[in-house]
Coordinates of C-alpha atoms and ligand atoms in Angstrom, one line a residue:
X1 CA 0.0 0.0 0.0
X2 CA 1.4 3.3 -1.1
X3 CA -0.2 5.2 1.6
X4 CA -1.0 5.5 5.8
X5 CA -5.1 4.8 5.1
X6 CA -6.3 5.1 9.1
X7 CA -10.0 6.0 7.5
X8 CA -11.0 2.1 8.0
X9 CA -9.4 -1.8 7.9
X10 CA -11.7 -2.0 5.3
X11 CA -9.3 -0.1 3.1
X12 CA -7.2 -3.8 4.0
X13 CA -6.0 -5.6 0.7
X14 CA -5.5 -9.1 0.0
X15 CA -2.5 -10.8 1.4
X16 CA 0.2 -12.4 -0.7
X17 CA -1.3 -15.8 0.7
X18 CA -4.5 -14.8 -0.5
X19 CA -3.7 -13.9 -3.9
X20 CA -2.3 -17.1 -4.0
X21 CA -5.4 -19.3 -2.9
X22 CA -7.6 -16.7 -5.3
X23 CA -5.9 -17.7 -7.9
X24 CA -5.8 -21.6 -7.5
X25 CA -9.0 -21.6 -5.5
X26 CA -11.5 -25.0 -6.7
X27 CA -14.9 -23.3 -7.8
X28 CA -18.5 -24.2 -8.7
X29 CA -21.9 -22.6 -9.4
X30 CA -22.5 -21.4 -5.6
X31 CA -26.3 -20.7 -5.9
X32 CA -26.3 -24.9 -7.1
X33 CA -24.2 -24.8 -4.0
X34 CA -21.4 -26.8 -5.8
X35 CA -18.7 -24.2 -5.2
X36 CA -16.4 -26.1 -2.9
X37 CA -14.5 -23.5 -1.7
X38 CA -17.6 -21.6 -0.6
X39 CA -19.0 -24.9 0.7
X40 CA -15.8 -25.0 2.5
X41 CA -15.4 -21.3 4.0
X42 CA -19.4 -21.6 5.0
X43 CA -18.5 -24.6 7.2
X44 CA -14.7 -23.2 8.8
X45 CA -16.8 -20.1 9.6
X46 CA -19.6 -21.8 11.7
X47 CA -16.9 -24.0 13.3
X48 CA -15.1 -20.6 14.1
X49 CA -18.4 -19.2 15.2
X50 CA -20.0 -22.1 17.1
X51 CA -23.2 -22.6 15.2
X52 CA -24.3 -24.9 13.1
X53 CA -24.4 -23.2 9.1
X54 CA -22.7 -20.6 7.9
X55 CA -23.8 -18.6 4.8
X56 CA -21.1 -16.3 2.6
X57 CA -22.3 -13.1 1.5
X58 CA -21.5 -10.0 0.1
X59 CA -20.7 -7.8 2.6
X60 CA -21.5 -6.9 6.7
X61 CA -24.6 -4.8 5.5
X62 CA -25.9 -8.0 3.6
X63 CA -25.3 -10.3 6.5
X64 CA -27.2 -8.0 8.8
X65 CA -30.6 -7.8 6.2
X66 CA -30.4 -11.3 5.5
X67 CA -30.7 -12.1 9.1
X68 CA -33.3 -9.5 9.9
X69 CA -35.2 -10.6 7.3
X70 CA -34.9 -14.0 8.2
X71 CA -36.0 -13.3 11.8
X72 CA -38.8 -10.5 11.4
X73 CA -41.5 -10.2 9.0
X74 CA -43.6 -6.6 8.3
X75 CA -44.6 -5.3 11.2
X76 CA -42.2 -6.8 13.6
X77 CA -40.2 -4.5 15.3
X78 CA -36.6 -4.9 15.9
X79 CA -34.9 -2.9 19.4
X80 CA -31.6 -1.7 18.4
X81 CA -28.8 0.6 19.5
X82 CA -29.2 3.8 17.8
X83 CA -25.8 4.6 16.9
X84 CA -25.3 1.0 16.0
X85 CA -24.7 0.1 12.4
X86 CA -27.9 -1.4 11.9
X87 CA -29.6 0.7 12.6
X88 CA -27.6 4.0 11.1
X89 CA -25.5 3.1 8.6
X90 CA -27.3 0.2 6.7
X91 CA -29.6 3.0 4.4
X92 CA -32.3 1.8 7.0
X93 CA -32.6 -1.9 5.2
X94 CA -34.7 -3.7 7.5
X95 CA -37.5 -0.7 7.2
X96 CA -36.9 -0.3 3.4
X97 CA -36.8 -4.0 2.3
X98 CA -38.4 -5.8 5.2
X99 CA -40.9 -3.7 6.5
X100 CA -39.4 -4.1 10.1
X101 CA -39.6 -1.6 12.3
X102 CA -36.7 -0.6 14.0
X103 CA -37.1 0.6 17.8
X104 CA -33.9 2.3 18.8
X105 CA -32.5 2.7 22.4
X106 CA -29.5 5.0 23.7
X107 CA -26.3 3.1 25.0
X108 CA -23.6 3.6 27.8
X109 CA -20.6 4.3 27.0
X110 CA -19.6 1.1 25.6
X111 CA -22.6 0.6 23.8
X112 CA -25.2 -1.4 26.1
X113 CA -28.7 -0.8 26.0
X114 CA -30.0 -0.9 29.9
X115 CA -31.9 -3.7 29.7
X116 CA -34.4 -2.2 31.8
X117 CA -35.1 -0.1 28.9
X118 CA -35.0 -2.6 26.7
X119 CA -37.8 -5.0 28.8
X120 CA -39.6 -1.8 29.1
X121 CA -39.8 -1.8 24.9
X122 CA -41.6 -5.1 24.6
X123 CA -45.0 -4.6 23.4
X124 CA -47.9 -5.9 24.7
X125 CA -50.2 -8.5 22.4
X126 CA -52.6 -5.5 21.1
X127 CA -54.0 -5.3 17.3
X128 CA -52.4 -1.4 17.1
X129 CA -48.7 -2.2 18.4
X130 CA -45.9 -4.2 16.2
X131 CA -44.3 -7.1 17.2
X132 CA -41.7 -7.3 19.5
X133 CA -39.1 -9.9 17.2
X134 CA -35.9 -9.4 17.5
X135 CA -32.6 -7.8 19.5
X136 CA -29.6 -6.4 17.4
X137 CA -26.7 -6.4 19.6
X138 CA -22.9 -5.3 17.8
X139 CA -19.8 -6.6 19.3
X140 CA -16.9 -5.3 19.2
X141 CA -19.5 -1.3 19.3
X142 CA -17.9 0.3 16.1
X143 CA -19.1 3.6 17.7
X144 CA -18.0 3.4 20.4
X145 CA -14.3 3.2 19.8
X146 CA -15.2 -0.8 18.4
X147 CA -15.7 -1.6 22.4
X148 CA -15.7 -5.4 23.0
X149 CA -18.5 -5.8 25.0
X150 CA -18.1 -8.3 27.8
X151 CA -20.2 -11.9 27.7
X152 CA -22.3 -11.2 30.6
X153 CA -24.1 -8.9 29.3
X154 CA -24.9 -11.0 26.5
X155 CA -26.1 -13.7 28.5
X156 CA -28.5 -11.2 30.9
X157 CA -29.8 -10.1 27.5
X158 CA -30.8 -13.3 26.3
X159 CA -32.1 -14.9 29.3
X160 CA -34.7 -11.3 28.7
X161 CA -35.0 -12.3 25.5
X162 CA -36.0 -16.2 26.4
X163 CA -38.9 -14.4 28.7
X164 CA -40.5 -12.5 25.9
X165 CA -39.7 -14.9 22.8
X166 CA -37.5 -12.8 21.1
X167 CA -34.3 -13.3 18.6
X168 CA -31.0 -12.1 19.0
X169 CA -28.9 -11.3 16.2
X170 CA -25.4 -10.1 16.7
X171 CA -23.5 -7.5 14.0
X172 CA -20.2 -8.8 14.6
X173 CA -18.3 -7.2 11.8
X174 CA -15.4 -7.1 14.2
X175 CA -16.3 -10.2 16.3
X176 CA -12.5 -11.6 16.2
X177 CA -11.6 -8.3 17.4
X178 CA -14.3 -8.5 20.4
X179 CA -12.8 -11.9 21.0
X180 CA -8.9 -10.6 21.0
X181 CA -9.7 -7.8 23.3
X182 CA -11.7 -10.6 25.6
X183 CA -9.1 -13.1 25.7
X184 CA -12.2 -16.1 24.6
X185 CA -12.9 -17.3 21.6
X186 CA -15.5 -15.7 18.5
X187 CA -17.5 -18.8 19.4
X188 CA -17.5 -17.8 23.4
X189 CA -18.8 -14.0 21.8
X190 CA -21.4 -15.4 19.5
X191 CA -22.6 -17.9 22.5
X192 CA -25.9 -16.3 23.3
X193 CA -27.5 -14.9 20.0
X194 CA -29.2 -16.7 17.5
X195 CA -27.1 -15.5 14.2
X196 CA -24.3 -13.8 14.3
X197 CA -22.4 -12.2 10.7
X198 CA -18.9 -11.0 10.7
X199 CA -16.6 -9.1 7.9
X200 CA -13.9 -11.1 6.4
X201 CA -13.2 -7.6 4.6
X202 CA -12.1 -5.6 7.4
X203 CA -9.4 -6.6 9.8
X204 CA -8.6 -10.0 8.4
X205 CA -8.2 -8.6 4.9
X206 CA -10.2 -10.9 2.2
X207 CA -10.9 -8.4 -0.2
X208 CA -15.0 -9.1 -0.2
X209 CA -17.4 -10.6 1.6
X210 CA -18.9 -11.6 5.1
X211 CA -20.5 -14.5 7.0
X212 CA -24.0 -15.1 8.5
X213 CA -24.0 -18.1 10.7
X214 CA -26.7 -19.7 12.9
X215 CA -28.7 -23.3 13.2
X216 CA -29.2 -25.1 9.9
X217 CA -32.7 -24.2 9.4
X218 CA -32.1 -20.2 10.0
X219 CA -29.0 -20.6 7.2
X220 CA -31.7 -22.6 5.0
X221 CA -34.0 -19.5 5.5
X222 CA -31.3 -16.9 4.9
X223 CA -29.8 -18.3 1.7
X224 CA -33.7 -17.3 -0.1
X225 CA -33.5 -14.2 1.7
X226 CA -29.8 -14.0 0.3
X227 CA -31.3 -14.5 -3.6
X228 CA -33.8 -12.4 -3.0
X229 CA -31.6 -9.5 -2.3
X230 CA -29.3 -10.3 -5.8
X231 CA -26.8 -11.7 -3.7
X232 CA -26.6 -15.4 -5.1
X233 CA -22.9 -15.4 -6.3
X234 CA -21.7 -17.9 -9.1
X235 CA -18.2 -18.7 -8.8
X236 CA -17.4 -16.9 -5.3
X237 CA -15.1 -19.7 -4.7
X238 CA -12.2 -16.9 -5.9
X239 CA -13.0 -14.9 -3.3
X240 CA -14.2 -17.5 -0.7
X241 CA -10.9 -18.7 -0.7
X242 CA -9.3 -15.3 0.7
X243 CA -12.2 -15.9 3.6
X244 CA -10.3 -19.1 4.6
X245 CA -6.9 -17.7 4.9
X246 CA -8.8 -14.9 6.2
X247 CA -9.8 -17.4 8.9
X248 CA -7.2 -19.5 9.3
X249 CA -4.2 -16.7 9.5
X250 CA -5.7 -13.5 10.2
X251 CA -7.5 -13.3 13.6
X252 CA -4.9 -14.1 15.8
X253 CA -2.5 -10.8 14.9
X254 CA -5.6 -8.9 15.3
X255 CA -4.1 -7.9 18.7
X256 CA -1.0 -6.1 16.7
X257 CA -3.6 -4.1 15.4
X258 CA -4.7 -3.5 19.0
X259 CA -1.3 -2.7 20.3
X260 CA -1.1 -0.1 17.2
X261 CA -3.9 1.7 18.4
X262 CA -3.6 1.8 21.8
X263 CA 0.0 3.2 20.6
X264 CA -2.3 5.7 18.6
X265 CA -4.0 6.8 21.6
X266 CA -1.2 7.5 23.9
X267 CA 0.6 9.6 21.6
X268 CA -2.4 11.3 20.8
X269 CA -2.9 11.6 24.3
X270 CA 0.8 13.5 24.6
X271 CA -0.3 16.2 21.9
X272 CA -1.5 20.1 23.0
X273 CA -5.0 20.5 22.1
X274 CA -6.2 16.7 21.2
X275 CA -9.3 15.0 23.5
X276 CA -8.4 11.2 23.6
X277 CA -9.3 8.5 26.2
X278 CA -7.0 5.8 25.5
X279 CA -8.3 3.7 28.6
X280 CA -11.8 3.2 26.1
X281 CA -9.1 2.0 23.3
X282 CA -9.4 -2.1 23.1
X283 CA -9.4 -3.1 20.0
X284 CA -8.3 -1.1 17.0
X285 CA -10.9 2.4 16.6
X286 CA -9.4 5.3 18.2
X287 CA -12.0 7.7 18.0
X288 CA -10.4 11.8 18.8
X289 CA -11.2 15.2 19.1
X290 CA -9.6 19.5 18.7
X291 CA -9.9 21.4 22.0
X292 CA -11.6 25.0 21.7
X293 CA -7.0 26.0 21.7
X294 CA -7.2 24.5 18.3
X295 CA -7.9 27.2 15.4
X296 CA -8.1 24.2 12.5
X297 CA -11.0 22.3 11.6
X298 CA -10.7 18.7 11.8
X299 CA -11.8 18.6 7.7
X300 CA -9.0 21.0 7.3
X301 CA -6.5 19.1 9.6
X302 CA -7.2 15.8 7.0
X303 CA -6.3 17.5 3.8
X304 CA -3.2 18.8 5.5
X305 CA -2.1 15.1 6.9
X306 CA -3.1 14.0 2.8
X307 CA -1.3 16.4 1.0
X308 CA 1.9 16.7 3.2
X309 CA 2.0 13.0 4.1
X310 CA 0.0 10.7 1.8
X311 CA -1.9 10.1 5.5
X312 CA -5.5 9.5 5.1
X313 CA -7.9 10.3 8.3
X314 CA -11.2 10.5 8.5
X315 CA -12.8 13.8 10.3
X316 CA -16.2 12.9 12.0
X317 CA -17.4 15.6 12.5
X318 CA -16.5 19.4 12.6
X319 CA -13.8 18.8 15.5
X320 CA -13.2 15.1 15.2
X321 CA -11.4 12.2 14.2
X322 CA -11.8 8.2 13.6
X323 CA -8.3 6.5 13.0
X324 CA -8.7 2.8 12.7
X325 CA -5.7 0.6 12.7
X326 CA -4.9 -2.8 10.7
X327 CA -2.5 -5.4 8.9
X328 CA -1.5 -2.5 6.6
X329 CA -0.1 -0.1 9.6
X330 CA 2.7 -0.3 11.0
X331 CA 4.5 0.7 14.7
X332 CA 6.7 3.2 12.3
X333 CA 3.5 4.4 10.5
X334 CA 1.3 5.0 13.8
X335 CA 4.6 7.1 15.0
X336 CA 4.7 9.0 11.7
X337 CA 1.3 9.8 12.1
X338 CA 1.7 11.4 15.4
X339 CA 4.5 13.1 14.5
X340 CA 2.7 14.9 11.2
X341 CA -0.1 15.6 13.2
X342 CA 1.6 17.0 16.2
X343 CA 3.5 19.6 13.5
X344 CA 0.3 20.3 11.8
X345 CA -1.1 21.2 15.3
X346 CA 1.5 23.4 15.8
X347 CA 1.7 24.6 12.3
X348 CA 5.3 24.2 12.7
X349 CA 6.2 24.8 9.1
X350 CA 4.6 28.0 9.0
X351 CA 2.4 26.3 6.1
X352 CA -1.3 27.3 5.8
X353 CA -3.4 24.5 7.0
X354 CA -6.1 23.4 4.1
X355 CA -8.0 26.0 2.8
X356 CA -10.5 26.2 5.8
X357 CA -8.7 27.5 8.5
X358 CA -11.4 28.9 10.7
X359 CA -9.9 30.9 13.5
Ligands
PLP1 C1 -18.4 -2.5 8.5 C2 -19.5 -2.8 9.4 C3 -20.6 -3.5 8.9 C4 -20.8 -4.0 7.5 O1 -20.2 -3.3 6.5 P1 -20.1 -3.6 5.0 O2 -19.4 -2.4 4.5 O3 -21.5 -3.7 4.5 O4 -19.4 -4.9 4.8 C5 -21.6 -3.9 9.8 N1 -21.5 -3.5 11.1 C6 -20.4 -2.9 11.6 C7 -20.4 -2.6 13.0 C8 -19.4 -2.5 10.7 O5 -18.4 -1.8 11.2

């Protein structure tokens, strides 16, 4: 990679490794379900997961509507976190395709949804409510600096759950990150929800593609659900088989990553004028933010970092950042970055910051 890219780790290419098994990968019409290497990745993946099926689609956002579709019908009403991904950052899917209504809660600062809250949310049995159907629970909570989310809570959410017949899903884009930062397995994590989907595409580098996973008869469901959305792949084996070594070689390092960020944070942490908390940092999102001393916006601050450094940031926000580390970052990069930024804080080459500096 010719650049520093901390916008995502879904800017992550394809390892060498993976080129490799692309390229020599077995394949098959998938939607006759004879592509072997999908056959193959859909199995590793529940293994990994501990459920029974696993179903390969085309990305997180896929994985999610497949499974709410598969567990709500029109009407039904689905309690989310509302800055989950779900719920805001999915184009509003589950309302727009499924006719599900979505029924959004706050969360803490890790992002939980009090549970009192959340009992408080089931609807009674009455011809002018929805349906209470279904929980979406994230893990590791992207928004929340991608905080892995500890199992108990899981567990006091689905014994809730279990009183009031609901489903749980679990967006766990960055599940092997939740279960780095836990020190337990993506199987411990995914214990107490029905389905569970997680990105091969991020972190772990495949260059496309996710996985929904769950009993046999939910991944029976999903795979119509799957065709109905257009996402009935042919020969996906070539890019199934960057999910396996995606699997098989990429999860464990995820806690370099982790390191990288937490490295992030302290540095940040050391700089005049930047908000950071690197105590909230486990996993690899380092979310950041200007103090009033500051006279840059954060949009300026980014095309500074681009244009002197071929670093790419994401601003979020008017006075804030999102730096996400990965497999393409290194220790040397993350202390380049804090360096750049540090001088562009300071101005320290007397250069104009951007065009937007508002003072
Ligand atoms: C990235 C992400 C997804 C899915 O993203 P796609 O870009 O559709 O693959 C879902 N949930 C969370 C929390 C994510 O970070």
């Amino acid at each position: 990679m010719d650049r520093i890219d901390f916008r995502s780790d879904t800017v992550t290419w394809p390892t060498p490794n993976m080129r490799v098994a692309m390229a020599q990968a077995a394949i098959g019409d998938d939607v006759y379900g004879e592509d072997p290497t999908v056959n193959e990745l859909e199995a590793l993946a529940a293994a990994k997961v501990g459920k029974e099926a696993g179903l390969f689609v085309a990305s997180g956002t896929m994985g999610n509507l497949a499974a709410i579709l598969t567990h709500a019908g029109r009407g039904d009403e689905a309690i989310v976190g509302q800055d989950s991904h779900t719920y805001l950052w999915e184009a509003g899917g589950m309302a727009v395709l499924g006719g599900v209504v979505p029924h959004p809660l706050p969360t803490d600062s890790i992002g939980r949804m009090d549970l009192a809250q959340v009992e408080q949310s089931m609807r009674d049995d009455d011809p002018h409510l929805p349906r209470s159907r279904l929980i979406l629970l994230e893990n590791s909570y992207g928004d929340k600096n991608g905080y892995p989310i500890p199992l108990h809570y899981f567990a006091a959410t689905r014994a809730l759950a279990d009183r009031h017949g609901l489903a749980m899903h679990m967006d766990g884009a960055r599940l092997f990150n939740a279960a780095v930062a836990l020190g337990v397995s993506a199987a411990d994590v995914a214990q107490h929800v029905d389905s569970v989907s997680f990105c091969l595409s991020k972190g772990l580098c495949a260059p496309v593609g996710s996985v929904l996973c769950g009993t046999a008869v939910f991944i029976h469901q999903a795979r119509q659900v799957r065709k109905l959305l257009g996402g009935g792949m042919r020969q996906a084996g070539i890019l199934a088989a960057a999910g396996i070594i995606a699997l098989n070689e990429m999860t464990d390092r995820l806690a370099e990553d982790h390191a990288h960020a937490q490295q992030l944070a302290q540095g940040l942490a050391r700089i005049p004028g930047v908000i950071v908390a690197p105590e909230q940092v486990k996993t690899n999102i380092v979310f950041f933010h200007l103090d009033d001393a500051i006279p840059y916006s954060a949009a300026a601050i980014v095309a500074a970092l681009r244009q002197r450094a071929n670093i790419w940031l994401g601003d979020h926000g008017p006075r804030s950042f999102r730096a996400v580390t990965h497999y393409w970052i290194r220790r040397a990069d993350v202390a380049f970055f804090l360096e750049q930024f540090h001088d562009v804080l300071n101005n320290s080459r007397g250069e104009a910051v951007g065009d937007s500096v508002d003072f």
